[in-house]
Short mmCIF file of C-alpha atoms in Angstrom, two decimals:
data_model
loop_
_atom_site.label_atom_id
_atom_site.label_comp_id
_atom_site.label_asym_id
_atom_site.label_seq_id
_atom_site.Cartn_x
_atom_site.Cartn_y
_atom_site.Cartn_z
CA MET A 1 82.62 95.90 142.08
CA ARG A 2 79.17 96.60 142.62
CA ALA A 3 77.91 97.68 146.03
CA ALA A 4 74.82 96.83 147.40
CA THR A 5 74.04 100.23 148.61
CA GLY A 6 69.95 100.29 148.69
CA TRP A 7 69.65 99.19 152.21
CA ALA A 8 67.68 100.93 154.96
CA ASP A 9 67.56 97.95 157.13
CA TYR A 10 71.06 96.17 157.23
CA GLU A 11 74.01 97.37 157.75
CA LEU A 12 78.16 96.68 157.63
CA ILE A 13 79.18 98.62 160.19
CA ASP A 14 83.07 97.61 160.33
CA ALA A 15 85.15 94.54 159.36
CA THR A 16 88.79 93.23 160.59
CA GLY A 17 90.08 90.36 161.94
CA GLU A 18 88.30 87.98 159.79
CA ASN A 19 84.76 89.02 161.20
CA ARG A 20 81.59 91.63 160.26
CA LEU A 21 80.18 93.66 162.37
CA GLU A 22 76.78 94.00 161.11
CA ARG A 23 73.85 95.68 161.94
CA TRP A 24 69.67 93.52 160.73
CA LYS A 25 67.41 96.41 161.41
CA ASP A 26 67.83 96.79 165.29
CA THR A 27 70.21 93.91 165.89
CA LEU A 28 73.40 93.04 165.79
CA LEU A 29 75.62 90.15 164.75
CA VAL A 30 79.05 89.61 164.34
CA ARG A 31 80.32 86.63 161.81
CA PRO A 32 83.26 85.58 160.16
CA ASP A 33 84.00 86.25 156.78
CA PRO A 34 87.19 85.01 155.69
CA GLN A 35 87.69 87.39 152.86
CA VAL A 36 88.62 89.79 155.52
CA VAL A 37 92.22 89.36 155.84
CA TRP A 38 92.82 92.84 157.80
CA LYS A 39 93.64 93.14 161.47
CA THR A 40 93.20 96.91 161.27
CA PRO A 41 92.16 98.24 164.69
CA PRO A 42 88.07 98.10 165.04
CA MET A 43 86.72 101.41 164.06
CA SER A 44 83.40 101.42 165.57
CA PRO A 45 82.10 101.42 169.62
CA LEU A 46 79.45 99.00 168.47
CA TRP A 47 81.57 95.57 168.24
CA ALA A 48 81.11 95.52 172.28
CA GLN A 49 77.19 96.15 171.99
CA ALA A 50 76.65 92.98 169.57
CA ASN A 51 73.57 90.82 170.88
CA ALA A 52 75.28 87.57 169.37
CA VAL A 53 78.71 86.64 168.28
CA TYR A 54 79.06 83.31 166.03
CA HIS A 55 82.76 81.31 166.72
CA ARG A 56 84.30 79.40 164.04
CA SER A 57 84.92 75.68 165.33
CA ALA A 58 88.02 74.24 164.52
CA LYS A 59 86.31 70.67 163.75
CA GLY A 60 84.23 72.47 161.21
CA GLY A 61 80.75 74.26 161.33
CA GLY A 62 80.42 76.69 164.70
CA SER A 63 78.04 77.96 167.43
CA TRP A 64 76.65 81.27 168.61
CA GLU A 65 77.29 83.18 171.73
CA TYR A 66 74.26 85.20 172.56
CA ARG A 67 75.50 88.38 174.59
CA ARG A 68 72.29 90.75 174.70
CA LYS A 69 68.52 89.71 174.21
CA MET A 70 67.44 89.47 170.45
CA PRO A 71 64.37 87.58 168.78
CA GLU A 72 64.74 84.07 167.51
CA ARG A 73 63.15 85.43 164.07
CA TRP A 74 62.41 88.72 162.90
CA GLN A 75 61.69 90.98 159.97
CA ILE A 76 63.75 93.28 157.31
CA ALA A 77 62.51 95.32 154.53
CA TYR A 78 64.39 95.74 150.76
CA GLY A 79 62.67 98.11 149.29
CA ALA A 80 59.10 96.54 149.26
CA LEU A 81 60.27 93.23 149.88
CA ARG A 82 60.13 92.16 153.58
CA LEU A 83 62.23 89.37 154.60
CA ILE A 84 62.54 87.15 157.83
CA VAL A 85 65.79 87.03 159.31
CA SER A 86 66.96 84.24 161.81
CA PRO A 87 70.54 83.58 162.56
CA THR A 88 71.44 79.51 161.65
CA GLY A 89 73.89 77.13 163.19
CA PHE A 90 75.93 77.13 159.94
CA LYS A 91 76.43 81.65 160.75
CA HIS A 92 73.69 81.89 157.87
CA THR A 93 71.19 84.19 158.79
CA GLY A 94 68.53 83.51 155.62
CA VAL A 95 69.48 86.56 153.64
CA PHE A 96 72.58 87.67 151.71
CA PRO A 97 72.50 91.18 151.43
CA GLU A 98 75.00 91.51 148.73
CA GLN A 99 72.86 90.11 146.33
CA ALA A 100 70.35 92.93 146.68
CA VAL A 101 72.22 94.77 144.08
CA ASN A 102 71.37 91.54 141.83
CA TRP A 103 68.03 91.57 142.94
CA ASP A 104 67.55 94.98 141.48
CA LEU A 105 69.60 94.39 138.39
CA TYR A 106 67.01 91.36 137.87
CA ALA A 107 64.32 93.55 138.70
CA ASP A 108 65.15 96.25 135.69
CA LEU A 109 65.39 93.71 133.00
CA ILE A 110 62.54 91.97 133.86
CA ARG A 111 60.66 95.70 133.56
CA ARG A 112 62.13 96.39 130.13
CA ALA A 113 60.51 93.54 128.97
CA ARG A 114 57.19 94.00 130.60
CA ALA A 115 57.30 97.10 128.83
CA ASP A 116 58.12 95.96 125.71
CA GLY A 117 55.04 93.55 126.01
CA ARG A 118 57.19 90.05 126.90
CA GLU A 119 55.49 87.82 128.99
CA VAL A 120 58.56 86.52 131.25
CA SER A 121 59.12 83.44 133.23
CA VAL A 122 62.20 82.64 135.02
CA LEU A 123 64.08 79.61 136.31
CA ASN A 124 65.81 80.43 140.23
CA LEU A 125 68.15 77.45 140.48
CA PHE A 126 69.31 77.35 144.19
CA GLY A 127 67.01 79.50 144.80
CA TYR A 128 67.68 79.81 149.12
CA THR A 129 64.85 81.90 151.02
CA GLY A 130 63.77 83.30 147.72
CA GLY A 131 65.37 87.18 147.53
CA ALA A 132 65.86 86.74 143.89
CA THR A 133 62.58 85.00 143.23
CA LEU A 134 60.62 87.97 145.44
CA ALA A 135 62.50 90.42 143.34
CA CYS A 136 61.30 88.67 140.10
CA SER A 137 57.93 88.23 140.94
CA ALA A 138 57.87 91.89 142.34
CA ALA A 139 58.29 92.82 138.56
CA GLY A 140 56.18 90.90 137.01
CA ALA A 141 57.78 87.45 136.09
CA LYS A 142 56.30 84.23 136.56
CA VAL A 143 59.01 82.53 138.62
CA CYS A 144 59.94 78.91 138.90
CA HIS A 145 62.09 78.59 142.57
CA VAL A 146 63.91 75.34 143.27
CA ASP A 147 65.98 74.14 146.06
CA ALA A 148 66.85 70.28 147.41
CA SER A 149 66.19 71.93 151.12
CA ARG A 150 62.56 71.83 152.01
CA GLY A 151 63.08 74.29 154.98
CA MET A 152 64.55 76.88 153.00
CA VAL A 153 61.62 76.47 150.33
CA ALA A 154 59.01 76.72 153.34
CA TRP A 155 61.08 79.82 153.90
CA GLY A 156 60.98 81.37 151.00
CA ARG A 157 57.03 80.99 150.84
CA GLU A 158 56.86 82.82 154.70
CA ASN A 159 58.86 85.32 152.74
CA ALA A 160 56.61 85.94 150.01
CA ALA A 161 53.78 86.00 152.16
CA ALA A 162 55.21 88.85 154.28
CA SER A 163 55.87 90.60 151.04
CA GLY A 164 52.06 90.44 149.80
CA LEU A 165 53.44 88.37 146.80
CA ALA A 166 51.96 85.07 148.18
CA GLU A 167 49.16 85.35 145.31
CA ARG A 168 51.42 85.59 142.69
CA PRO A 169 52.43 82.92 140.20
CA ILE A 170 55.11 81.19 141.68
CA ARG A 171 56.17 77.90 142.02
CA TRP A 172 57.85 76.28 144.86
CA ILE A 173 59.89 72.68 144.02
CA VAL A 174 61.92 70.75 146.70
CA ASP A 175 64.15 68.75 144.40
CA ASP A 176 68.05 68.37 143.15
CA CYS A 177 68.04 71.24 140.85
CA ALA A 178 70.03 69.49 137.77
CA LYS A 179 67.33 66.65 137.90
CA PHE A 180 64.68 69.06 137.58
CA VAL A 181 66.30 70.87 134.89
CA ALA A 182 67.09 67.71 132.85
CA ARG A 183 62.86 66.57 133.70
CA GLU A 184 61.78 70.33 132.60
CA ILE A 185 63.63 69.47 129.27
CA ARG A 186 62.12 66.76 128.42
CA ARG A 187 58.73 67.80 129.18
CA GLY A 188 59.48 70.77 126.95
CA VAL A 189 59.41 73.81 129.69
CA ARG A 190 61.21 76.47 128.52
CA TYR A 191 61.89 79.91 130.65
CA ASP A 192 63.13 83.00 129.61
CA ALA A 193 65.93 83.98 132.31
CA ILE A 194 68.05 81.72 134.54
CA ILE A 195 69.27 82.36 137.81
CA MET A 196 71.71 80.06 139.75
CA ASP A 197 72.90 80.14 143.08
CA PRO A 198 75.27 76.58 143.00
CA PRO A 199 77.11 75.51 146.20
CA SER A 200 80.93 75.51 146.34
CA TYR A 201 80.73 71.84 147.94
CA GLY A 202 78.12 69.58 148.67
CA ARG A 203 77.44 65.81 148.84
CA GLY A 204 74.22 64.45 146.85
CA PRO A 205 71.92 61.48 148.58
CA GLY A 206 74.07 58.60 147.19
CA GLY A 207 77.18 60.31 148.80
CA GLU A 208 78.60 62.17 145.26
CA VAL A 209 80.44 64.86 145.46
CA TRP A 210 79.93 68.12 143.97
CA LYS A 211 82.41 70.93 143.32
CA LEU A 212 81.39 73.83 141.64
CA GLU A 213 84.66 74.15 139.65
CA GLU A 214 84.30 70.78 138.32
CA ASN A 215 80.45 70.60 137.91
CA ILE A 216 80.00 74.73 136.81
CA ASP A 217 80.40 74.07 132.95
CA GLY A 218 78.24 71.14 133.17
CA LEU A 219 75.64 72.70 134.86
CA ILE A 220 75.19 76.05 132.74
CA GLU A 221 75.19 73.77 129.56
CA LEU A 222 72.48 71.53 130.77
CA CYS A 223 70.45 74.74 131.76
CA ALA A 224 71.02 76.05 128.32
CA GLY A 225 68.89 73.74 127.21
CA VAL A 226 65.61 74.99 129.14
CA LEU A 227 66.20 78.23 127.96
CA SER A 228 63.46 79.75 125.38
CA GLU A 229 64.28 80.90 121.98
CA GLN A 230 64.38 84.47 123.11
CA PRO A 231 65.62 84.41 126.71
CA LEU A 232 66.30 87.36 128.65
CA PHE A 233 69.07 86.86 130.60
CA VAL A 234 71.11 84.30 132.81
CA ALA A 235 73.06 84.55 136.08
CA VAL A 236 75.47 82.40 137.74
CA ASN A 237 75.93 83.61 140.96
CA SER A 238 79.70 82.07 143.15
CA TYR A 239 81.00 82.09 146.70
CA THR A 240 83.80 79.98 145.42
CA THR A 241 87.10 82.07 145.88
CA GLY A 242 89.04 79.60 143.82
CA LEU A 243 86.54 79.95 141.02
CA SER A 244 87.30 83.31 138.58
CA PRO A 245 84.24 85.28 137.58
CA SER A 246 86.02 85.09 134.46
CA VAL A 247 85.92 81.71 134.45
CA MET A 248 82.09 81.66 134.47
CA ALA A 249 81.63 84.36 131.78
CA TYR A 250 83.92 82.44 129.67
CA ILE A 251 81.48 79.54 129.93
CA LEU A 252 78.12 81.91 129.16
CA ARG A 253 80.13 82.88 126.35
CA MET A 254 80.63 79.35 125.15
CA ARG A 255 77.05 77.96 126.30
CA VAL A 256 74.67 80.37 125.82
CA GLN A 257 76.27 83.62 123.73
CA LYS A 258 77.46 81.39 121.06
CA THR A 259 73.86 80.04 120.15
CA HIS A 260 71.53 83.28 121.20
CA GLY A 261 73.40 85.78 120.57
CA GLY A 262 73.94 89.24 123.16
CA THR A 263 76.45 89.57 125.17
CA ALA A 264 78.44 88.01 128.71
CA GLN A 265 79.98 89.91 131.43
CA CYS A 266 81.10 89.55 135.15
CA ASP A 267 82.07 91.44 138.27
CA GLU A 268 82.45 91.22 141.95
CA ILE A 269 79.93 92.33 144.35
CA GLY A 270 80.43 93.38 147.77
CA LEU A 271 79.04 95.39 150.81
CA PRO A 272 79.84 99.17 151.75
CA VAL A 273 81.77 99.20 155.60
CA THR A 274 79.92 102.58 157.00
CA ALA A 275 83.13 102.44 159.45
CA THR A 276 85.75 103.00 156.83
CA GLY A 277 84.22 103.60 153.45
CA GLY A 278 85.25 100.78 151.71
CA VAL A 279 83.46 97.82 150.26
CA VAL A 280 83.79 94.00 151.08
CA PRO A 281 83.96 91.84 148.29
CA CYS A 282 81.17 88.73 148.77
CA GLY A 283 81.40 87.16 146.01
CA ALA A 284 80.94 87.06 142.30
CA THR A 285 78.37 87.18 139.21
CA ALA A 286 78.60 86.24 135.70
CA LEU A 287 75.70 87.62 133.78
CA TRP A 288 74.38 86.95 130.00
CA THR A 289 71.88 88.96 128.52
CA CYS A 290 70.04 89.06 125.03
CA GLY A 291 71.43 93.25 124.25
CA GLN A 292 73.76 95.59 125.92
CA LEU A 293 72.41 96.73 130.10
#
């Protein structure tokens, strides 16, 4: 497992009983996490000092219980990146901190390519609030950020401005990701790297059902059609517990490696727990690269 250990403004303080105790700069939040199945005694006294606790509803969704004064929105830093945090009604905050370990990886691959004189164009699908977009842009890539949510794309733009990247070559696109890729293929647009973080489940505007396990192969096959002749990497992230990381890596071998060579691998990503020294798994990444890492 690769753990995101480079944070100063985020900390997973403790985890037990399907909940995480997290520090987001100066604010303490308690949020549910279905991976935290153990019910060991709490190790930190800070549970009682949480600014807000998210409670799940038996009918789905949930709500925040605010216990102490806290801002509605605030900034945290990851290296030179600045990210706006704002708790939402779906327990999320606008940042997936475990993804920082991937941001570092993408940036390193891009910097190495740039050092060899390559221009790098990146397509970030299901880009959310833009953490990966900003990391790639700061490393010197041209980035196309696509998300179906207008609000998330606007949030990403704010993060870019806060990070001093507003003038960098980033295209901010509000669109259905698969439809956008299909149009890019028809237009002859190609990318050197693709990052995708598709949802586990969703419904399209026409009521069509999206299930990652049933659609991931077709999505990767489609995206392979928008790769340049000498692509750099393809990354697929998943939070779906029923989808093995090895399955995603297998698909990358069949859909990308078979044509372009290189190597495909997979791993879990996670967050270190300060109170126990353990690591909470937070998802998986399958990665194809043009050469050895």
